[in-house]
mmCIF file of C-alpha atoms in Angstrom:
data_model
loop_
_atom_site.group_PDB
_atom_site.id
_atom_site.type_symbol
_atom_site.label_atom_id
_atom_site.label_comp_id
_atom_site.label_asym_id
_atom_site.label_seq_id
_atom_site.Cartn_x
_atom_site.Cartn_y
_atom_site.Cartn_z
ATOM 1 C CA MET A 156 0.000 0.000 0.000
ATOM 2 C CA PRO A 157 1.265 3.557 -0.641
ATOM 3 C CA ARG A 158 2.537 5.499 2.362
ATOM 4 C CA VAL A 159 0.904 8.748 1.277
ATOM 5 C CA SER A 160 -2.530 9.332 -0.272
ATOM 6 C CA ILE A 161 -4.094 12.654 -1.221
ATOM 7 C CA GLN A 162 -7.753 12.035 -1.965
ATOM 8 C CA THR A 163 -11.234 13.507 -1.967
ATOM 9 C CA GLU A 164 -12.761 10.296 -0.571
ATOM 10 C CA ASP A 165 -13.160 9.558 3.123
ATOM 11 C CA PHE A 166 -10.969 6.952 4.836
ATOM 12 C CA ASP A 167 -11.595 4.136 7.303
ATOM 13 C CA LEU A 168 -9.323 4.226 10.355
ATOM 14 C CA SER A 169 -9.733 0.530 11.147
ATOM 15 C CA ALA A 170 -9.013 -0.576 7.606
ATOM 16 C CA GLU A 171 -5.991 1.728 7.350
ATOM 17 C CA VAL A 172 -4.478 0.522 10.631
ATOM 18 C CA ALA A 173 -5.126 -3.119 9.752
ATOM 19 C CA ALA A 174 -3.323 -2.649 6.431
ATOM 20 C CA LEU A 175 -0.511 -0.701 8.084
ATOM 21 C CA ARG A 176 0.464 -3.458 10.491
ATOM 22 C CA ALA A 177 -0.467 -6.489 8.375
ATOM 23 C CA GLY A 178 2.314 -9.070 8.511
ATOM 24 C CA LEU A 179 4.573 -6.912 10.728
ATOM 25 C CA ALA A 180 5.102 -9.213 13.696
ATOM 26 C CA GLY A 181 7.753 -6.872 15.114
ATOM 27 C CA VAL A 182 5.160 -4.173 15.744
ATOM 28 C CA GLY A 183 4.191 -3.683 19.369
ATOM 29 C CA ALA A 184 2.634 -0.240 19.162
ATOM 30 C CA VAL A 185 0.356 1.557 16.724
ATOM 31 C CA VAL A 186 -0.538 5.235 17.181
ATOM 32 C CA SER A 187 -2.967 7.072 14.931
ATOM 33 C CA PHE A 188 -4.198 10.656 14.740
ATOM 34 C CA VAL A 189 -7.353 11.758 12.939
ATOM 35 C CA GLY A 190 -7.957 15.461 12.296
ATOM 36 C CA THR A 191 -11.579 16.500 11.750
ATOM 37 C CA VAL A 192 -13.499 19.580 10.618
ATOM 38 C CA ARG A 193 -14.778 21.743 13.511
ATOM 39 C CA ASP A 194 -17.964 23.768 13.208
ATOM 40 C CA ARG A 195 -16.258 26.807 14.739
ATOM 41 C CA ASN A 196 -12.895 28.480 14.165
ATOM 42 C CA ASP A 197 -11.510 31.841 15.287
ATOM 43 C CA GLY A 198 -14.860 32.878 16.749
ATOM 44 C CA ALA A 199 -16.973 32.196 13.678
ATOM 45 C CA ALA A 200 -19.355 29.389 12.765
ATOM 46 C CA VAL A 201 -17.973 27.241 9.967
ATOM 47 C CA SER A 202 -20.571 25.650 7.701
ATOM 48 C CA ALA A 203 -18.167 24.106 5.183
ATOM 49 C CA MET A 204 -14.524 24.085 4.175
ATOM 50 C CA THR A 205 -12.507 23.536 1.022
ATOM 51 C CA LEU A 206 -8.976 22.170 1.058
ATOM 52 C CA GLU A 207 -6.630 23.123 -1.773
ATOM 53 C CA HIS A 208 -3.199 21.587 -2.333
ATOM 54 C CA TYR A 209 -0.239 21.649 -4.696
ATOM 55 C CA PRO A 210 -0.441 18.424 -6.697
ATOM 56 C CA GLY A 211 2.975 16.877 -7.093
ATOM 57 C CA MET A 212 4.657 18.854 -4.351
ATOM 58 C CA THR A 213 2.251 17.639 -1.676
ATOM 59 C CA GLU A 214 3.048 13.981 -2.202
ATOM 60 C CA LYS A 215 6.816 14.600 -2.391
ATOM 61 C CA ALA A 216 6.834 16.788 0.711
ATOM 62 C CA ILE A 217 4.956 14.246 2.799
ATOM 63 C CA GLU A 218 7.046 11.324 1.520
ATOM 64 C CA ALA A 219 10.147 13.223 2.688
ATOM 65 C CA MET A 220 8.514 13.809 6.094
ATOM 66 C CA VAL A 221 7.723 10.122 6.427
ATOM 67 C CA ASP A 222 11.333 9.243 5.558
ATOM 68 C CA GLN A 223 12.485 11.554 8.341
ATOM 69 C CA ALA A 224 10.033 10.117 10.859
ATOM 70 C CA VAL A 225 11.025 6.548 9.991
ATOM 71 C CA ALA A 226 14.725 7.363 10.384
ATOM 72 C CA ARG A 227 14.275 9.375 13.549
ATOM 73 C CA PHE A 228 11.978 7.070 15.514
ATOM 74 C CA GLY A 229 12.684 3.672 13.959
ATOM 75 C CA LEU A 230 9.140 3.348 12.728
ATOM 76 C CA LEU A 231 8.288 0.017 11.116
ATOM 77 C CA ALA A 232 5.459 1.483 9.036
ATOM 78 C CA ALA A 233 3.736 4.818 8.489
ATOM 79 C CA ARG A 234 0.692 6.025 6.593
ATOM 80 C CA VAL A 235 -0.619 9.514 5.835
ATOM 81 C CA VAL A 236 -3.994 10.171 4.215
ATOM 82 C CA HIS A 237 -5.010 13.790 3.605
ATOM 83 C CA ARG A 238 -8.294 14.754 2.039
ATOM 84 C CA VAL A 239 -8.768 17.684 -0.358
ATOM 85 C CA GLY A 240 -11.800 19.382 -1.876
ATOM 86 C CA PRO A 241 -15.056 20.299 -0.113
ATOM 87 C CA LEU A 242 -15.563 19.056 3.469
ATOM 88 C CA LEU A 243 -18.219 19.572 6.144
ATOM 89 C CA PRO A 244 -18.079 19.789 9.946
ATOM 90 C CA LEU A 245 -17.581 16.303 11.441
ATOM 91 C CA ASP A 246 -15.756 15.126 8.311
ATOM 92 C CA GLN A 247 -12.349 13.521 8.680
ATOM 93 C CA ILE A 248 -9.522 15.592 7.151
ATOM 94 C CA VAL A 249 -6.281 13.796 7.859
ATOM 95 C CA LEU A 250 -4.973 10.477 9.142
ATOM 96 C CA VAL A 251 -1.455 9.884 10.413
ATOM 97 C CA ALA A 252 -0.839 6.321 11.579
ATOM 98 C CA VAL A 253 2.513 4.839 12.562
ATOM 99 C CA ALA A 254 3.714 1.471 13.833
ATOM 100 C CA ALA A 255 6.809 0.816 15.932
ATOM 101 C CA ALA A 256 8.191 -1.826 18.253
ATOM 102 C CA HIS A 257 7.431 0.238 21.350
ATOM 103 C CA ARG A 258 4.900 2.915 22.243
ATOM 104 C CA GLY A 259 7.342 5.751 22.935
ATOM 105 C CA ASP A 260 8.592 5.818 19.356
ATOM 106 C CA ALA A 261 5.076 5.373 18.011
ATOM 107 C CA PHE A 262 3.623 8.280 20.025
ATOM 108 C CA GLN A 263 6.501 10.550 19.098
ATOM 109 C CA GLY A 264 6.605 9.517 15.456
ATOM 110 C CA CYS A 265 2.919 10.264 15.031
ATOM 111 C CA GLU A 266 3.126 13.671 16.697
ATOM 112 C CA PHE A 267 6.303 14.569 14.784
ATOM 113 C CA LEU A 268 4.646 13.752 11.461
ATOM 114 C CA MET A 269 1.546 15.745 12.322
ATOM 115 C CA ASP A 270 3.578 18.767 13.506
ATOM 116 C CA TYR A 271 5.628 18.605 10.329
ATOM 117 C CA LEU A 272 2.610 18.311 8.085
ATOM 118 C CA LYS A 273 0.853 21.307 9.659
ATOM 119 C CA THR A 274 3.611 23.723 8.671
ATOM 120 C CA GLN A 275 5.470 22.179 5.708
ATOM 121 C CA ALA A 276 2.928 20.439 3.476
ATOM 122 C CA PRO A 277 1.262 22.615 0.813
ATOM 123 C CA PHE A 278 -2.388 22.553 1.880
ATOM 124 C CA TRP A 279 -4.651 25.551 2.363
ATOM 125 C CA LYS A 280 -8.043 25.660 4.094
ATOM 126 C CA LYS A 281 -10.836 27.990 3.063
ATOM 127 C CA GLU A 282 -13.796 28.215 5.440
ATOM 128 C CA ASP A 283 -17.372 29.241 4.733
ATOM 129 C CA THR A 284 -18.735 31.406 7.571
ATOM 130 C CA PRO A 285 -21.818 33.641 7.980
ATOM 131 C CA GLN A 286 -19.534 36.581 7.086
ATOM 132 C CA GLY A 287 -18.465 34.923 3.850
ATOM 133 C CA SER A 288 -15.619 32.614 2.942
ATOM 134 C CA ARG A 289 -12.100 33.206 4.208
ATOM 135 C CA TRP A 290 -8.679 31.585 3.953
ATOM 136 C CA VAL A 291 -7.479 30.234 7.276
ATOM 137 C CA ASP A 292 -4.430 31.994 8.728
ATOM 138 C CA ALA A 293 -1.361 29.974 9.674
ATOM 139 C CA ARG A 294 -0.793 29.724 13.420
ATOM 140 C CA VAL A 295 2.458 30.604 15.143
ATOM 141 C CA ALA A 296 1.627 27.816 17.629
ATOM 142 C CA ASP A 297 2.044 25.296 14.810
ATOM 143 C CA ASP A 298 5.549 26.585 14.090
ATOM 144 C CA ALA A 299 6.306 26.307 17.806
ATOM 145 C CA ALA A 300 5.116 22.702 17.784
ATOM 146 C CA LEU A 301 7.619 21.810 15.070
ATOM 147 C CA ALA A 302 10.379 23.777 16.817
ATOM 148 C CA ARG A 303 10.154 21.349 19.738
ATOM 149 C CA TRP A 304 11.650 18.749 17.415
ATOM 150 C CA GLY A 305 14.554 21.054 16.559
ATOM 151 C CA ILE A 306 13.169 22.079 13.172
ATOM 152 C CA ALA A 307 12.543 25.722 12.243
ATOM 153 C CA ALA A 308 9.257 25.980 10.360
ATOM 154 C CA GLY A 309 9.122 29.665 9.421
ATOM 155 C CA ASN A 310 5.619 29.166 8.069
ATOM 156 C CA ALA A 311 3.384 31.476 10.077
ATOM 157 C CA ALA A 312 5.739 34.442 10.500
ATOM 158 C CA GLY A 313 4.914 37.595 8.570
ATOM 159 C CA GLU A 314 7.806 37.626 6.130
ATOM 160 C CA ALA A 315 9.630 34.753 4.487
ATOM 161 C CA PRO A 316 12.475 33.176 6.484
ATOM 162 C CA ALA A 317 15.754 35.096 6.257
ATOM 163 C CA SER A 318 17.564 34.119 3.089
ATOM 164 C CA MET B 766 17.117 34.992 -20.722
ATOM 165 C CA ILE B 767 15.407 32.116 -19.001
ATOM 166 C CA THR B 768 11.738 31.219 -18.922
ATOM 167 C CA ILE B 769 10.158 29.728 -15.830
ATOM 168 C CA GLN B 770 6.666 28.460 -15.130
ATOM 169 C CA LEU B 771 4.906 30.289 -12.293
ATOM 170 C CA LYS B 772 2.199 28.753 -10.151
ATOM 171 C CA PHE B 773 0.047 30.404 -7.502
ATOM 172 C CA PHE B 774 -2.087 28.769 -4.844
ATOM 173 C CA ALA B 775 -4.912 29.628 -2.452
ATOM 174 C CA SER B 776 -5.524 33.390 -2.039
ATOM 175 C CA LEU B 777 -2.702 34.174 -4.484
ATOM 176 C CA ARG B 778 -4.253 31.901 -7.121
ATOM 177 C CA GLU B 779 -7.598 33.684 -6.709
ATOM 178 C CA ALA B 780 -5.964 37.077 -7.234
ATOM 179 C CA LEU B 781 -3.262 36.265 -9.784
ATOM 180 C CA GLY B 782 -4.444 33.207 -11.681
ATOM 181 C CA ALA B 783 -3.248 29.616 -11.425
ATOM 182 C CA GLU B 784 -0.173 29.767 -13.642
ATOM 183 C CA GLN B 785 1.747 31.659 -16.278
ATOM 184 C CA ALA B 786 5.201 31.829 -17.810
ATOM 185 C CA LEU B 787 7.772 34.456 -16.816
ATOM 186 C CA SER B 788 10.993 35.408 -18.618
ATOM 187 C CA LEU B 789 13.931 36.719 -16.605
ATOM 188 C CA PRO B 790 17.632 37.414 -17.077
ATOM 189 C CA ALA B 791 19.830 34.342 -16.561
ATOM 190 C CA GLY B 792 21.053 34.107 -12.968
ATOM 191 C CA SER B 793 17.895 35.583 -11.453
ATOM 192 C CA SER B 794 16.848 34.542 -7.965
ATOM 193 C CA ILE B 795 13.384 33.857 -6.577
ATOM 194 C CA SER B 796 13.374 37.321 -5.037
ATOM 195 C CA ALA B 797 14.157 38.800 -8.475
ATOM 196 C CA ALA B 798 11.194 36.931 -9.934
ATOM 197 C CA ARG B 799 9.002 38.261 -7.135
ATOM 198 C CA ALA B 800 10.282 41.801 -7.725
ATOM 199 C CA ALA B 801 9.610 41.513 -11.469
ATOM 200 C CA LEU B 802 6.023 40.550 -10.735
ATOM 201 C CA VAL B 803 5.595 43.379 -8.200
ATOM 202 C CA ALA B 804 6.892 45.805 -10.845
ATOM 203 C CA ARG B 805 3.891 44.931 -13.040
ATOM 204 C CA GLY B 806 1.621 46.756 -10.598
ATOM 205 C CA GLU B 807 -1.710 45.497 -9.348
ATOM 206 C CA PRO B 808 -2.803 42.893 -8.530
ATOM 207 C CA PHE B 809 0.742 41.491 -8.272
ATOM 208 C CA ALA B 810 2.162 44.449 -6.351
ATOM 209 C CA GLY B 811 -0.257 44.181 -3.469
ATOM 210 C CA LYS B 812 -0.153 40.423 -3.151
ATOM 211 C CA LEU B 813 3.595 39.892 -3.495
ATOM 212 C CA ALA B 814 4.989 43.086 -1.931
ATOM 213 C CA GLN B 815 7.946 42.750 0.414
ATOM 214 C CA GLY B 816 6.658 42.150 3.910
ATOM 215 C CA ARG B 817 3.659 40.109 2.793
ATOM 216 C CA ALA B 818 3.623 36.542 4.087
ATOM 217 C CA VAL B 819 4.477 34.759 0.846
ATOM 218 C CA ARG B 820 6.207 31.387 0.665
ATOM 219 C CA ALA B 821 7.989 29.985 -2.371
ATOM 220 C CA ALA B 822 8.635 26.506 -3.716
ATOM 221 C CA LEU B 823 11.174 25.851 -6.467
ATOM 222 C CA ASN B 824 10.556 22.698 -8.474
ATOM 223 C CA GLN B 825 8.095 21.576 -5.794
ATOM 224 C CA GLN B 826 10.401 22.058 -2.808
ATOM 225 C CA LEU B 827 10.144 24.874 -0.258
ATOM 226 C CA ALA B 828 12.890 27.350 -1.129
ATOM 227 C CA GLU B 829 14.477 30.505 0.235
ATOM 228 C CA GLU B 830 14.216 33.661 -1.847
ATOM 229 C CA SER B 831 17.956 33.695 -2.546
ATOM 230 C CA ALA B 832 17.689 30.453 -4.568
ATOM 231 C CA LEU B 833 18.710 30.878 -8.210
ATOM 232 C CA LEU B 834 16.419 30.008 -11.097
ATOM 233 C CA SER B 835 17.191 27.959 -14.206
ATOM 234 C CA ASP B 836 15.437 27.776 -17.541
ATOM 235 C CA GLY B 837 12.356 25.559 -17.302
ATOM 236 C CA ASP B 838 12.044 25.742 -13.509
ATOM 237 C CA GLU B 839 8.658 25.597 -11.808
ATOM 238 C CA LEU B 840 8.323 28.394 -9.245
ATOM 239 C CA ALA B 841 5.303 28.546 -6.974
ATOM 240 C CA PHE B 842 4.213 31.368 -4.654
ATOM 241 C CA PHE B 843 1.632 30.785 -1.944
ATOM 242 C CA PRO B 844 0.533 31.924 1.516
ATOM 243 C CA PRO B 845 1.640 30.112 4.683
ATOM 244 C CA VAL B 846 0.240 26.586 4.637
ATOM 245 C CA THR B 847 -2.748 25.547 6.762
ATOM 246 C CA GLY B 848 -3.407 21.843 6.257
ATOM 247 C CA GLY B 849 -3.824 19.045 8.752
#
Protein backbone atom coordinates (compact mmCIF):
# COMPACT_ATOMS: atom_id res chain seq x y z
CA MET A 1 0.00 0.00 0.00
CA PRO A 2 1.27 3.56 -0.64
CA ARG A 3 2.54 5.50 2.36
CA VAL A 4 0.90 8.75 1.28
CA SER A 5 -2.53 9.33 -0.27
CA ILE A 6 -4.09 12.65 -1.22
CA GLN A 7 -7.75 12.03 -1.97
CA THR A 8 -11.23 13.51 -1.97
CA GLU A 9 -12.76 10.30 -0.57
CA ASP A 10 -13.16 9.56 3.12
CA PHE A 11 -10.97 6.95 4.84
CA ASP A 12 -11.59 4.14 7.30
CA LEU A 13 -9.32 4.23 10.35
CA SER A 14 -9.73 0.53 11.15
CA ALA A 15 -9.01 -0.58 7.61
CA GLU A 16 -5.99 1.73 7.35
CA VAL A 17 -4.48 0.52 10.63
CA ALA A 18 -5.13 -3.12 9.75
CA ALA A 19 -3.32 -2.65 6.43
CA LEU A 20 -0.51 -0.70 8.08
CA ARG A 21 0.46 -3.46 10.49
CA ALA A 22 -0.47 -6.49 8.37
CA GLY A 23 2.31 -9.07 8.51
CA LEU A 24 4.57 -6.91 10.73
CA ALA A 25 5.10 -9.21 13.70
CA GLY A 26 7.75 -6.87 15.11
CA VAL A 27 5.16 -4.17 15.74
CA GLY A 28 4.19 -3.68 19.37
CA ALA A 29 2.63 -0.24 19.16
CA VAL A 30 0.36 1.56 16.72
CA VAL A 31 -0.54 5.24 17.18
CA SER A 32 -2.97 7.07 14.93
CA PHE A 33 -4.20 10.66 14.74
CA VAL A 34 -7.35 11.76 12.94
CA GLY A 35 -7.96 15.46 12.30
CA THR A 36 -11.58 16.50 11.75
CA VAL A 37 -13.50 19.58 10.62
CA ARG A 38 -14.78 21.74 13.51
CA ASP A 39 -17.96 23.77 13.21
CA ARG A 40 -16.26 26.81 14.74
CA ASN A 41 -12.90 28.48 14.17
CA ASP A 42 -11.51 31.84 15.29
CA GLY A 43 -14.86 32.88 16.75
CA ALA A 44 -16.97 32.20 13.68
CA ALA A 45 -19.35 29.39 12.77
CA VAL A 46 -17.97 27.24 9.97
CA SER A 47 -20.57 25.65 7.70
CA ALA A 48 -18.17 24.11 5.18
CA MET A 49 -14.52 24.08 4.17
CA THR A 50 -12.51 23.54 1.02
CA LEU A 51 -8.98 22.17 1.06
CA GLU A 52 -6.63 23.12 -1.77
CA HIS A 53 -3.20 21.59 -2.33
CA TYR A 54 -0.24 21.65 -4.70
CA PRO A 55 -0.44 18.42 -6.70
CA GLY A 56 2.98 16.88 -7.09
CA MET A 57 4.66 18.85 -4.35
CA THR A 58 2.25 17.64 -1.68
CA GLU A 59 3.05 13.98 -2.20
CA LYS A 60 6.82 14.60 -2.39
CA ALA A 61 6.83 16.79 0.71
CA ILE A 62 4.96 14.25 2.80
CA GLU A 63 7.05 11.32 1.52
CA ALA A 64 10.15 13.22 2.69
CA MET A 65 8.51 13.81 6.09
CA VAL A 66 7.72 10.12 6.43
CA ASP A 67 11.33 9.24 5.56
CA GLN A 68 12.49 11.55 8.34
CA ALA A 69 10.03 10.12 10.86
CA VAL A 70 11.03 6.55 9.99
CA ALA A 71 14.73 7.36 10.38
CA ARG A 72 14.27 9.37 13.55
CA PHE A 73 11.98 7.07 15.51
CA GLY A 74 12.68 3.67 13.96
CA LEU A 75 9.14 3.35 12.73
CA LEU A 76 8.29 0.02 11.12
CA ALA A 77 5.46 1.48 9.04
CA ALA A 78 3.74 4.82 8.49
CA ARG A 79 0.69 6.03 6.59
CA VAL A 80 -0.62 9.51 5.83
CA VAL A 81 -3.99 10.17 4.21
CA HIS A 82 -5.01 13.79 3.60
CA ARG A 83 -8.29 14.75 2.04
CA VAL A 84 -8.77 17.68 -0.36
CA GLY A 85 -11.80 19.38 -1.88
CA PRO A 86 -15.06 20.30 -0.11
CA LEU A 87 -15.56 19.06 3.47
CA LEU A 88 -18.22 19.57 6.14
CA PRO A 89 -18.08 19.79 9.95
CA LEU A 90 -17.58 16.30 11.44
CA ASP A 91 -15.76 15.13 8.31
CA GLN A 92 -12.35 13.52 8.68
CA ILE A 93 -9.52 15.59 7.15
CA VAL A 94 -6.28 13.80 7.86
CA LEU A 95 -4.97 10.48 9.14
CA VAL A 96 -1.45 9.88 10.41
CA ALA A 97 -0.84 6.32 11.58
CA VAL A 98 2.51 4.84 12.56
CA ALA A 99 3.71 1.47 13.83
CA ALA A 100 6.81 0.82 15.93
CA ALA A 101 8.19 -1.83 18.25
CA HIS A 102 7.43 0.24 21.35
CA ARG A 103 4.90 2.91 22.24
CA GLY A 104 7.34 5.75 22.93
CA ASP A 105 8.59 5.82 19.36
CA ALA A 106 5.08 5.37 18.01
CA PHE A 107 3.62 8.28 20.02
CA GLN A 108 6.50 10.55 19.10
CA GLY A 109 6.60 9.52 15.46
CA CYS A 110 2.92 10.26 15.03
CA GLU A 111 3.13 13.67 16.70
CA PHE A 112 6.30 14.57 14.78
CA LEU A 113 4.65 13.75 11.46
CA MET A 114 1.55 15.75 12.32
CA ASP A 115 3.58 18.77 13.51
CA TYR A 116 5.63 18.60 10.33
CA LEU A 117 2.61 18.31 8.09
CA LYS A 118 0.85 21.31 9.66
CA THR A 119 3.61 23.72 8.67
CA GLN A 120 5.47 22.18 5.71
CA ALA A 121 2.93 20.44 3.48
CA PRO A 122 1.26 22.61 0.81
CA PHE A 123 -2.39 22.55 1.88
CA TRP A 124 -4.65 25.55 2.36
CA LYS A 125 -8.04 25.66 4.09
CA LYS A 126 -10.84 27.99 3.06
CA GLU A 127 -13.80 28.21 5.44
CA ASP A 128 -17.37 29.24 4.73
CA THR A 129 -18.74 31.41 7.57
CA PRO A 130 -21.82 33.64 7.98
CA GLN A 131 -19.53 36.58 7.09
CA GLY A 132 -18.47 34.92 3.85
CA SER A 133 -15.62 32.61 2.94
CA ARG A 134 -12.10 33.21 4.21
CA TRP A 135 -8.68 31.58 3.95
CA VAL A 136 -7.48 30.23 7.28
CA ASP A 137 -4.43 31.99 8.73
CA ALA A 138 -1.36 29.97 9.67
CA ARG A 139 -0.79 29.72 13.42
CA VAL A 140 2.46 30.60 15.14
CA ALA A 141 1.63 27.82 17.63
CA ASP A 142 2.04 25.30 14.81
CA ASP A 143 5.55 26.59 14.09
CA ALA A 144 6.31 26.31 17.81
CA ALA A 145 5.12 22.70 17.78
CA LEU A 146 7.62 21.81 15.07
CA ALA A 147 10.38 23.78 16.82
CA ARG A 148 10.15 21.35 19.74
CA TRP A 149 11.65 18.75 17.42
CA GLY A 150 14.55 21.05 16.56
CA ILE A 151 13.17 22.08 13.17
CA ALA A 152 12.54 25.72 12.24
CA ALA A 153 9.26 25.98 10.36
CA GLY A 154 9.12 29.67 9.42
CA ASN A 155 5.62 29.17 8.07
CA ALA A 156 3.38 31.48 10.08
CA ALA A 157 5.74 34.44 10.50
CA GLY A 158 4.91 37.60 8.57
CA GLU A 159 7.81 37.63 6.13
CA ALA A 160 9.63 34.75 4.49
CA PRO A 161 12.48 33.18 6.48
CA ALA A 162 15.75 35.10 6.26
CA SER A 163 17.56 34.12 3.09
CA MET B 1 17.12 34.99 -20.72
CA ILE B 2 15.41 32.12 -19.00
CA THR B 3 11.74 31.22 -18.92
CA ILE B 4 10.16 29.73 -15.83
CA GLN B 5 6.67 28.46 -15.13
CA LEU B 6 4.91 30.29 -12.29
CA LYS B 7 2.20 28.75 -10.15
CA PHE B 8 0.05 30.40 -7.50
CA PHE B 9 -2.09 28.77 -4.84
CA ALA B 10 -4.91 29.63 -2.45
CA SER B 11 -5.52 33.39 -2.04
CA LEU B 12 -2.70 34.17 -4.48
CA ARG B 13 -4.25 31.90 -7.12
CA GLU B 14 -7.60 33.68 -6.71
CA ALA B 15 -5.96 37.08 -7.23
CA LEU B 16 -3.26 36.27 -9.78
CA GLY B 17 -4.44 33.21 -11.68
CA ALA B 18 -3.25 29.62 -11.42
CA GLU B 19 -0.17 29.77 -13.64
CA GLN B 20 1.75 31.66 -16.28
CA ALA B 21 5.20 31.83 -17.81
CA LEU B 22 7.77 34.46 -16.82
CA SER B 23 10.99 35.41 -18.62
CA LEU B 24 13.93 36.72 -16.60
CA PRO B 25 17.63 37.41 -17.08
CA ALA B 26 19.83 34.34 -16.56
CA GLY B 27 21.05 34.11 -12.97
CA SER B 28 17.89 35.58 -11.45
CA SER B 29 16.85 34.54 -7.97
CA ILE B 30 13.38 33.86 -6.58
CA SER B 31 13.37 37.32 -5.04
CA ALA B 32 14.16 38.80 -8.48
CA ALA B 33 11.19 36.93 -9.93
CA ARG B 34 9.00 38.26 -7.14
CA ALA B 35 10.28 41.80 -7.72
CA ALA B 36 9.61 41.51 -11.47
CA LEU B 37 6.02 40.55 -10.74
CA VAL B 38 5.59 43.38 -8.20
CA ALA B 39 6.89 45.81 -10.85
CA ARG B 40 3.89 44.93 -13.04
CA GLY B 41 1.62 46.76 -10.60
CA GLU B 42 -1.71 45.50 -9.35
CA PRO B 43 -2.80 42.89 -8.53
CA PHE B 44 0.74 41.49 -8.27
CA ALA B 45 2.16 44.45 -6.35
CA GLY B 46 -0.26 44.18 -3.47
CA LYS B 47 -0.15 40.42 -3.15
CA LEU B 48 3.60 39.89 -3.50
CA ALA B 49 4.99 43.09 -1.93
CA GLN B 50 7.95 42.75 0.41
CA GLY B 51 6.66 42.15 3.91
CA ARG B 52 3.66 40.11 2.79
CA ALA B 53 3.62 36.54 4.09
CA VAL B 54 4.48 34.76 0.85
CA ARG B 55 6.21 31.39 0.66
CA ALA B 56 7.99 29.98 -2.37
CA ALA B 57 8.64 26.51 -3.72
CA LEU B 58 11.17 25.85 -6.47
CA ASN B 59 10.56 22.70 -8.47
CA GLN B 60 8.10 21.58 -5.79
CA GLN B 61 10.40 22.06 -2.81
CA LEU B 62 10.14 24.87 -0.26
CA ALA B 63 12.89 27.35 -1.13
CA GLU B 64 14.48 30.51 0.24
CA GLU B 65 14.22 33.66 -1.85
CA SER B 66 17.96 33.70 -2.55
CA ALA B 67 17.69 30.45 -4.57
CA LEU B 68 18.71 30.88 -8.21
CA LEU B 69 16.42 30.01 -11.10
CA SER B 70 17.19 27.96 -14.21
CA ASP B 71 15.44 27.78 -17.54
CA GLY B 72 12.36 25.56 -17.30
CA ASP B 73 12.04 25.74 -13.51
CA GLU B 74 8.66 25.60 -11.81
CA LEU B 75 8.32 28.39 -9.25
CA ALA B 76 5.30 28.55 -6.97
CA PHE B 77 4.21 31.37 -4.65
CA PHE B 78 1.63 30.79 -1.94
CA PRO B 79 0.53 31.92 1.52
CA PRO B 80 1.64 30.11 4.68
CA VAL B 81 0.24 26.59 4.64
CA THR B 82 -2.75 25.55 6.76
CA GLY B 83 -3.41 21.84 6.26
CA GLY B 84 -3.82 19.04 8.75
